[in-house]
Amino acid sequence: MSQAQARAVQELTRIAPVIDDLGDRFAAAGEEIALVGGPVRDAMLGRLHNDLDFTTSARPEVTERLVKGWADAVWDIGRDYGTIGCRRGEYQIEITTYRSEKYDPASRKPSVDYGDTLAGDLGRRDFTVNAMAVGLPGKVFEDPYGGIVDLAHRVLRTPGRPEDSFGDDPLRMMRAARFAAQLGFTVAPEVREAMTEMAERITIVSAERVRDELVKLVCAPLPRAGLTLLVETGLAEHVLPELPALALERDEHHRHKDVYQHTLTVLEQTVDLEDRLPEGGPDFTARFAALMHDVGKPRTRKFQPDGTVTFHHHDVVGAKLTRRRMQALRFSGDETAAVTKLVELHLRFHGYGDGQWTDSAVRRYVRDAGELLPWLHVLTRADCTTRNQRKAERLRRSYDELEERIARLSEQEELASIRPDLDGNQIMEILGIPAGPQVGAAYRFLLELRLDRGPLSYDAAREALLAWAAEQA
């Protein structure tokens, strides 16, 4: 028995109460069932989770009947694809009928044909490391395509020809990049070649499926590896074209840092800083903001006579490009707004210099970042990739000082919930006006005053409001 199989046996013993029961129920009904795919692979890696996937000879209606009364909850949202889901204790379970799914050349959704054998089902899986199974209830290990050898060598191959696999489901090309990022696997040369030749076919896959795969890749332990594979095979040109566009042409007269490599380094440094975020990591908002923070540079690059290169307003342009890309990938409005704001604000700190900001400027920095302030802290720190250690240390000390000033002012003034010193009702009472646009204008004036001068007494705020109203009149 190999070391991987020994680890798998140990992991399967842990989940025996679930898989033994399930195997017995299906066998008693004359049906086959096997633990399959990712759970088998992860069991061999010693990292089996509580999400379990099974494949079976039973049709969905039979599966549903067999798990009812055994499972704590049952759902059939995947019935059209042959899948019945259920929960048993702490385990989330999906049971899918043997199947074969293929794309019509112009279709965004796979058609489903049920199969009759486990071997046939394993043959339609994406990669050999996911084409292993454990037959139940006898726990018989099935590996018809050499997945255990590829697992040992940490390489991704397809059970059959990669061209056939990617033709059946083009999203598998992105999964190859995701597994490279998640597991640190390399991609077999023939798989990489097929990805490169067939990259354009990813365009028939729905934006939602591409988005979900991209999120998994970005949130993986090694996102740089997966993103590099997307760029090198040409897939990124179709799913995230802003990334390869960062590889700007260089010449001997105009020098600037490699924006593409800088971006990937910022992403890696963001991963290292995620423990500063409220919920830790992996955090998609922080990582995707790092990935997109400089996408405005290609459109704003200007060559100067003295040999320097400028990227004026690349933060504003980058925010627009980020919003457009996230909308195209069908991200939610909240996710899009958060990442876009971070891209727009990522240069703000560089006006801080050696701490010349007034308290008013610090208040505005906090106000503009809002609840995204911890994420902006992380992005700003990660954006320092200089090899000049003296410069890097100076930037780090400056940001330490800014965070300390924010903490002091927050303690004194509750910056996170900063409001004018007078509310709307007080404004209407003092000025003798009804609700309407003038109240909003007065409120904005008082908010700016609060940011400039800090907290005011009621009398001081009232006096300033009356003076402002007189000027408006």
GROMACS .gro file of C-alpha atoms in nm, residues 186-460:
model
  275
  186THR     CA    1   0.224   2.163  -1.227
  187VAL     CA    2   0.035   2.116  -1.552
  188ALA     CA    3   0.144   1.844  -1.796
  189PRO     CA    4   0.290   1.983  -2.122
  190GLU     CA    5   0.010   1.840  -2.337
  191VAL     CA    6  -0.250   1.996  -2.106
  192ARG     CA    7  -0.082   2.337  -2.121
  193GLU     CA    8  -0.061   2.312  -2.501
  194ALA     CA    9  -0.431   2.232  -2.528
  195MET     CA   10  -0.518   2.521  -2.295
  196THR     CA   11  -0.321   2.757  -2.517
  197GLU     CA   12  -0.474   2.632  -2.842
  198MET     CA   13  -0.831   2.627  -2.706
  199ALA     CA   14  -0.822   2.938  -2.484
  200GLU     CA   15  -1.085   3.123  -2.687
  201ARG     CA   16  -1.337   2.846  -2.620
  202ILE     CA   17  -1.371   2.969  -2.262
  203THR     CA   18  -1.591   3.247  -2.403
  204ILE     CA   19  -1.887   3.008  -2.439
  205VAL     CA   20  -1.894   2.948  -2.061
  206SER     CA   21  -2.133   3.167  -1.862
  207ALA     CA   22  -1.985   3.465  -1.680
  208GLU     CA   23  -2.112   3.331  -1.349
  209ARG     CA   24  -1.921   3.002  -1.381
  210VAL     CA   25  -1.604   3.185  -1.487
  211ARG     CA   26  -1.643   3.423  -1.193
  212ASP     CA   27  -1.683   3.143  -0.940
  213GLU     CA   28  -1.372   2.967  -1.069
  214LEU     CA   29  -1.174   3.292  -1.063
  215VAL     CA   30  -1.275   3.359  -0.702
  216LYS     CA   31  -1.156   3.012  -0.598
  217LEU     CA   32  -0.826   3.069  -0.777
  218VAL     CA   33  -0.766   3.413  -0.626
  219CYS     CA   34  -0.849   3.284  -0.277
  220ALA     CA   35  -0.619   2.981  -0.311
  221PRO     CA   36  -0.291   2.955  -0.118
  222LEU     CA   37  -0.078   3.019  -0.432
  223PRO     CA   38  -0.278   3.257  -0.653
  224ARG     CA   39   0.029   3.380  -0.840
  225ALA     CA   40   0.089   3.034  -0.986
  226GLY     CA   41  -0.268   3.005  -1.116
  227LEU     CA   42  -0.281   3.358  -1.256
  228THR     CA   43   0.053   3.315  -1.429
  229LEU     CA   44  -0.081   3.003  -1.599
  230LEU     CA   45  -0.392   3.193  -1.715
  231VAL     CA   46  -0.173   3.465  -1.866
  232GLU     CA   47   0.082   3.232  -2.028
  233THR     CA   48  -0.186   3.018  -2.196
  234GLY     CA   49  -0.388   3.316  -2.319
  235LEU     CA   50  -0.694   3.237  -2.106
  236ALA     CA   51  -0.658   3.564  -1.917
  237GLU     CA   52  -0.709   3.755  -2.243
  238HIS     CA   53  -1.069   3.630  -2.238
  239VAL     CA   54  -1.156   3.626  -1.867
  240LEU     CA   55  -0.940   3.903  -1.713
  241PRO     CA   56  -0.773   4.094  -2.001
  242GLU     CA   57  -0.664   4.376  -1.771
  243LEU     CA   58  -0.403   4.145  -1.615
  244PRO     CA   59  -0.193   4.056  -1.924
  245ALA     CA   60  -0.229   4.418  -2.038
  246LEU     CA   61  -0.007   4.513  -1.742
  247ALA     CA   62   0.294   4.357  -1.918
  248LEU     CA   63   0.382   4.693  -2.075
  249GLU     CA   64   0.646   4.716  -2.346
  250ARG     CA   65   0.975   4.856  -2.216
  251ASP     CA   66   1.250   5.046  -2.397
  252GLU     CA   67   1.601   5.153  -2.307
  253HIS     CA   68   1.514   5.522  -2.289
  254HIS     CA   69   1.208   5.517  -2.063
  255ARG     CA   70   1.237   5.306  -1.751
  256HIS     CA   71   0.973   5.204  -1.499
  257LYS     CA   72   0.904   4.900  -1.290
  258ASP     CA   73   0.750   4.588  -1.445
  259VAL     CA   74   0.386   4.659  -1.363
  260TYR     CA   75   0.272   4.300  -1.424
  261GLN     CA   76   0.528   4.143  -1.191
  262HIS     CA   77   0.476   4.425  -0.940
  263THR     CA   78   0.104   4.348  -0.934
  264LEU     CA   79   0.159   3.977  -0.865
  265THR     CA   80   0.402   4.067  -0.587
  266VAL     CA   81   0.148   4.307  -0.433
  267LEU     CA   82  -0.104   4.023  -0.440
  268GLU     CA   83   0.136   3.791  -0.258
  269GLN     CA   84   0.216   4.058   0.000
  270THR     CA   85  -0.158   4.114   0.051
  271VAL     CA   86  -0.195   3.744   0.130
  272ASP     CA   87   0.082   3.780   0.389
  273LEU     CA   88  -0.096   4.078   0.551
  274GLU     CA   89  -0.446   3.930   0.569
  275ASP     CA   90  -0.415   3.862   0.941
  276ARG     CA   91  -0.463   4.239   0.983
  277LEU     CA   92  -0.818   4.215   0.847
  278PRO     CA   93  -1.117   4.171   1.080
  279GLU     CA   94  -1.189   3.816   0.962
  280GLY     CA   95  -0.838   3.723   0.853
  281GLY     CA   96  -0.801   3.544   0.520
  282PRO     CA   97  -0.840   3.433   0.254
  283ASP     CA   98  -1.017   3.758   0.166
  284PHE     CA   99  -1.132   3.802  -0.193
  285THR     CA  100  -1.190   4.178  -0.166
  286ALA     CA  101  -0.835   4.245  -0.048
  287ARG     CA  102  -0.678   4.011  -0.303
  288PHE     CA  103  -0.878   4.126  -0.604
  289ALA     CA  104  -0.814   4.492  -0.518
  290ALA     CA  105  -0.442   4.411  -0.513
  291LEU     CA  106  -0.475   4.240  -0.850
  292MET     CA  107  -0.661   4.533  -1.007
  293HIS     CA  108  -0.501   4.830  -0.833
  294ASP     CA  109  -0.276   4.928  -1.126
  295VAL     CA  110  -0.493   4.826  -1.423
  296GLY     CA  111  -0.531   5.194  -1.515
  297LYS     CA  112  -0.159   5.228  -1.591
  298PRO     CA  113  -0.157   5.105  -1.953
  299ARG     CA  114  -0.411   5.371  -2.051
  300THR     CA  115  -0.243   5.655  -1.861
  301ARG     CA  116   0.125   5.595  -1.940
  302LYS     CA  117   0.304   5.905  -2.070
  303PHE     CA  118   0.671   5.932  -2.167
  304GLN     CA  119   0.851   6.246  -2.050
  305PRO     CA  120   1.145   6.413  -2.228
  306ASP     CA  121   1.374   6.348  -1.931
  307GLY     CA  122   1.323   5.971  -1.962
  308THR     CA  123   1.071   5.935  -1.680
  309VAL     CA  124   0.731   5.774  -1.720
  310THR     CA  125   0.410   5.899  -1.559
  311PHE     CA  126   0.075   5.734  -1.491
  312HIS     CA  127  -0.131   6.032  -1.382
  313HIS     CA  128  -0.486   5.946  -1.268
  314HIS     CA  129  -0.436   5.572  -1.313
  315ASP     CA  130  -0.624   5.525  -0.985
  316VAL     CA  131  -0.940   5.684  -1.127
  317VAL     CA  132  -0.910   5.510  -1.464
  318GLY     CA  133  -0.832   5.179  -1.289
  319ALA     CA  134  -1.143   5.209  -1.074
  320LYS     CA  135  -1.359   5.247  -1.385
  321LEU     CA  136  -1.195   4.948  -1.554
  322THR     CA  137  -1.236   4.741  -1.238
  323ARG     CA  138  -1.605   4.822  -1.213
  324ARG     CA  139  -1.657   4.733  -1.578
  325ARG     CA  140  -1.476   4.399  -1.546
  326MET     CA  141  -1.655   4.297  -1.225
  327GLN     CA  142  -1.992   4.384  -1.375
  328ALA     CA  143  -1.907   4.174  -1.682
  329LEU     CA  144  -1.826   3.882  -1.450
  330ARG     CA  145  -2.157   3.932  -1.266
  331PHE     CA  146  -2.014   4.017  -0.927
  332SER     CA  147  -2.262   4.161  -0.678
  333GLY     CA  148  -2.300   4.535  -0.645
  334ASP     CA  149  -2.148   4.532  -0.296
  335GLU     CA  150  -1.842   4.333  -0.403
  336THR     CA  151  -1.790   4.557  -0.704
  337ALA     CA  152  -1.827   4.876  -0.501
  338ALA     CA  153  -1.579   4.759  -0.236
  339VAL     CA  154  -1.302   4.657  -0.476
  340THR     CA  155  -1.357   4.963  -0.696
  341LYS     CA  156  -1.329   5.199  -0.400
  342LEU     CA  157  -1.003   5.041  -0.286
  343VAL     CA  158  -0.855   5.076  -0.636
  344GLU     CA  159  -0.963   5.440  -0.644
  345LEU     CA  160  -0.811   5.514  -0.302
  346HIS     CA  161  -0.490   5.312  -0.326
  347LEU     CA  162  -0.270   5.616  -0.403
  348ARG     CA  163  -0.416   5.844  -0.137
  349PHE     CA  164  -0.149   5.766   0.123
  350HIS     CA  165   0.133   5.877  -0.105
  351GLY     CA  166   0.039   6.238  -0.037
  352TYR     CA  167   0.120   6.181   0.330
  353GLY     CA  168   0.493   6.235   0.278
  354ASP     CA  169   0.673   6.260   0.611
  355GLY     CA  170   0.358   6.316   0.811
  356GLN     CA  171   0.263   6.663   0.690
  357TRP     CA  172  -0.108   6.584   0.679
  358THR     CA  173  -0.327   6.792   0.905
  359ASP     CA  174  -0.580   6.626   1.134
  360SER     CA  175  -0.840   6.739   0.880
  361ALA     CA  176  -0.667   6.538   0.606
  362VAL     CA  177  -0.650   6.231   0.831
  363ARG     CA  178  -1.022   6.261   0.906
  364ARG     CA  179  -1.098   6.276   0.532
  365TYR     CA  180  -0.883   5.970   0.468
  366VAL     CA  181  -1.084   5.777   0.724
  367ARG     CA  182  -1.416   5.918   0.603
  368ASP     CA  183  -1.345   5.830   0.240
  369ALA     CA  184  -1.235   5.475   0.323
  370GLY     CA  185  -1.532   5.416   0.554
  371GLU     CA  186  -1.571   5.054   0.661
  372LEU     CA  187  -1.302   4.954   0.409
  373LEU     CA  188  -1.027   5.124   0.611
  374PRO     CA  189  -0.864   4.795   0.728
  375TRP     CA  190  -0.858   4.676   0.365
  376LEU     CA  191  -0.705   5.005   0.251
  377HIS     CA  192  -0.437   4.970   0.520
  378VAL     CA  193  -0.348   4.625   0.384
  379LEU     CA  194  -0.347   4.732   0.018
  380THR     CA  195  -0.135   5.039   0.085
  381ARG     CA  196   0.124   4.842   0.281
  382ALA     CA  197   0.130   4.563   0.020
  383ASP     CA  198   0.182   4.816  -0.261
  384CYS     CA  199   0.542   4.876  -0.152
  385THR     CA  200   0.761   4.643  -0.361
  386THR     CA  201   1.078   4.851  -0.380
  387ARG     CA  202   1.409   4.670  -0.336
  388ASN     CA  203   1.552   4.980  -0.171
  389GLN     CA  204   1.538   4.875   0.192
  390ARG     CA  205   1.584   5.229   0.322
  391LYS     CA  206   1.289   5.354   0.117
  392ALA     CA  207   1.076   5.054   0.217
  393GLU     CA  208   1.149   5.113   0.584
  394ARG     CA  209   1.065   5.483   0.553
  395LEU     CA  210   0.729   5.403   0.390
  396ARG     CA  211   0.653   5.144   0.659
  397ARG     CA  212   0.730   5.392   0.939
  398SER     CA  213   0.517   5.660   0.771
  399TYR     CA  214   0.220   5.427   0.749
  400ASP     CA  215   0.271   5.310   1.107
  401GLU     CA  216   0.255   5.675   1.209
  402LEU     CA  217  -0.060   5.736   1.003
  403GLU     CA  218  -0.234   5.437   1.161
  404GLU     CA  219  -0.133   5.563   1.506
  405ARG     CA  220  -0.276   5.908   1.429
  406ILE     CA  221  -0.598   5.749   1.305
  407ALA     CA  222  -0.622   5.545   1.625
  408ARG     CA  223  -0.568   5.853   1.845
  409LEU     CA  224  -0.822   6.063   1.656
  410SER     CA  225  -1.069   5.775   1.647
  411GLU     CA  226  -1.049   5.740   2.021
  412GLN     CA  227  -1.103   6.112   2.068
  413GLU     CA  228  -1.363   6.174   1.799
  414GLU     CA  229  -1.522   5.843   1.695
  415LEU     CA  230  -1.399   5.891   1.337
  416ALA     CA  231  -1.560   5.576   1.206
  417SER     CA  232  -1.907   5.722   1.264
  418ILE     CA  233  -1.824   6.086   1.202
  419ARG     CA  234  -2.128   6.312   1.173
  420PRO     CA  235  -2.191   6.688   1.169
  421ASP     CA  236  -2.237   6.852   1.508
  422LEU     CA  237  -2.599   6.936   1.421
  423ASP     CA  238  -2.857   6.696   1.282
  424GLY     CA  239  -3.125   6.764   1.023
  425ASN     CA  240  -3.393   6.862   1.273
  426GLN     CA  241  -3.161   7.111   1.442
  427ILE     CA  242  -3.065   7.259   1.105
  428MET     CA  243  -3.433   7.315   1.012
  429GLU     CA  244  -3.506   7.467   1.354
  430ILE     CA  245  -3.209   7.706   1.350
  431LEU     CA  246  -3.263   7.821   0.991
  432GLY     CA  247  -3.642   7.810   1.006
  433ILE     CA  248  -3.668   7.606   0.686
  434PRO     CA  249  -3.867   7.295   0.590
  435ALA     CA  250  -3.717   6.963   0.478
  436GLY     CA  251  -3.565   6.989   0.132
  437PRO     CA  252  -3.244   7.036  -0.068
  438GLN     CA  253  -3.128   7.332   0.144
  439VAL     CA  254  -3.116   7.108   0.453
  440GLY     CA  255  -2.893   6.863   0.265
  441ALA     CA  256  -2.660   7.143   0.155
  442ALA     CA  257  -2.637   7.270   0.514
  443TYR     CA  258  -2.568   6.917   0.638
  444ARG     CA  259  -2.281   6.878   0.389
  445PHE     CA  260  -2.136   7.213   0.493
  446LEU     CA  261  -2.140   7.109   0.859
  447LEU     CA  262  -1.981   6.773   0.776
  448GLU     CA  263  -1.693   6.946   0.595
  449LEU     CA  264  -1.661   7.182   0.890
  450ARG     CA  265  -1.646   6.885   1.126
  451LEU     CA  266  -1.372   6.726   0.917
  452ASP     CA  267  -1.172   7.050   0.907
  453ARG     CA  268  -1.202   7.161   1.268
  454GLY     CA  269  -1.300   6.853   1.464
  455PRO     CA  270  -1.590   6.844   1.713
  456LEU     CA  271  -1.765   7.178   1.782
  457SER     CA  272  -1.998   7.283   2.060
  458TYR     CA  273  -2.364   7.340   1.978
  459ASP     CA  274  -2.320   7.719   1.998
  460ALA     CA  275  -2.013   7.720   1.773
   0.00000   0.00000   0.00000
